[in-house]
């Protein structure tokens, strides 16, 4: 389609005939274009109303004629053909319900667009250092140890067929003035048509469509202009957006219902890939066979192939999942070892033995509420104390410290991994070009009739003032706070439920296990409420974000992400925060609880501590949420298939690939947002409250192994192929994960100091114990209450055991009434808790900042390659023939200017000869 580089092109070509021939070919539907690569598919409804609409203006005086969807499509497609040089082909389904437009982009158009986008393209092959490879090979390759290591590596590494066959190249920002790029046009992948990958072609084509005018009207004078260098008249896309940016973009036509959607075409997918050789499979089939299946769960992901098929934005998500799983392996193993240690050493724990032994049988605990609640024996909490020790021991404290450091290590090493991927995927130094205006914003802003000059582009754009948007921001903030209050109300409802259930189960045969039963059932109720509210809040968050009138899609996505994450943070973590930091902190002492029938109550912790309840709540919410989410994702993806099976509908036969893809789910910006949100919420579970459940990293690892393969299956089989957008990193999620890692240091420190028994046991060993043992620790943590003091407040329980004069409760208070004030030991333990939090945070943050200073974000090997690419880019730009030619022209022009300015001076002196003469004269003087 281009004669720019054709040496046989004739300048006397009849440009008018050439233009007419080109137009008739571009708009044709002949089979000759089947061999062209399909870069994008546009879908429209063939049954749209074709009648014109009459719309009144703002004063209602005059009606104006608006374009129908078919007219808008026609103008838009004419612009694509006549101004952008694209090749369009129209096809329809057999039922003629949908129309499809196949978009083909010629090679010259792709090059020009890549230059305008400042895309990096290969410029020089990376030569492998054979000497270094030989030196890195071990001499004893046949030893048993090396064979074992090699077998382990091969078990996890991918097959060689999944690796890209393209050799590694240094890349640079493409420029048509650099001749070295042209050397690879025909040699990179065998032919010029295969120079760009399918994802690069789709991305460049989408860039053209997003900048094309949707209200284009052909100028008659343009028909008379001759076709010079290029037969396809190409207009600079940046200039187009400056002249009339408000009318540009395929997204605006989708918003106007002229098109239903657009998407890159999936590669064909065969049903059974088991017995087919990998060399005969396309990229989609290779991914389906070796990646999107649970049979390959132990294999590393083919990130280069994922990036090649779905683009960097999707590939970064799966890279984060794979790196997260790899980083979870050490804490998962350590947590499992700590869990086994807790189970094996539970019978040697002295406080647990005291609760389950003779002391527990002889000790009566005070009622949990006044009047109606009975006295109970300390031994009734024997089971809870054993469970509590499994999760609350010295090893768990060490594990919490390590996980606080691990959270920051994960961020630091992910930065390095991200830098490697940026370089490998040519995203290093990638800067997003000017983002187009959201069509939804443009439509709403146009109704308000406000415009303002953009400070960056210098052109008038639709504008909505801050004063107009401020009420919507306030409404959004109020609704978010209100929804968070609803979540807190559900937590309060579970507190009421626990109090009532404790009153119901106190006289049953299950009273010994009533705390466990109450904790499990309340956690399940909390989980159900959280899942229901999360689905409801998704809809509310999108509506609120629509009201905020964000101008750009990136701002819209960030605002929606923050809203959803804040709500989910409160939704899933609020009950854990209540148990960890507030439960059992506000009660006074017996006879001050008030009656259970009055509606005022105070929850208390078990004598073994509140950590056992926190652990049970954590296990049910984390594991239950993951199971429910995976089931929802699976059945949502299979919804259409299950519907077809239930109603016994057969799939249409002989469907084209674009017809099959049109029936798949749309891959929107929210698709990845949901996946990232699920991953980040899990990261919070693993890091914020890991002291309550050491097995959290292990369960997270098991879930993610399934999650990766489930997402891979969904994206390949149930969703349209995404637009392969470039990405520099994982976006705002990087900041959210980093914030969680810092917050995890605080929460783990508070859980260790405030919720666990670590600080009281340390205080007892330091102050009261002889030899560092915990003998007498249980009795030390229990205070005494005179039963006769119940008569002072009229709250005497209905049943009092014979000869019982005192009961015990968990606190540090004076044994004599009537006020039972705190002892000095209470304040000592409190001071020790606060001191531990301060020391813990400062020590951990010091290690974190030291590690951040010592470990660079970019590995040195990658930095060396980046520097080498910059050198090549700079050298080739200066050594280019075009640069040399331009300097020659500049030198001739400079000589002419000098002669015009000095007509009597004659020829300009040669500076080189002048320097030689001066040096000879200086030597003569010395002689």
Tab-separated table of C-alpha atoms in Angstrom, residues 451-462:
chain	number	residue	atom	x	y	z
A	451	UNK	CA	-15.208	25.302	28.209
A	452	UNK	CA	-11.677	26.177	29.249
A	453	UNK	CA	-8.272	26.239	27.591
A	454	UNK	CA	-6.181	23.211	28.533
A	455	UNK	CA	-2.889	24.373	30.053
A	456	UNK	CA	-1.013	21.465	28.408
A	457	UNK	CA	-2.516	21.354	24.903
A	458	UNK	CA	-3.518	25.015	24.622
A	459	UNK	CA	-6.940	24.234	23.125
A	460	UNK	CA	-10.450	24.612	24.433
A	461	UNK	CA	-11.942	21.549	26.079
A	462	UNK	CA	-15.146	20.715	27.965
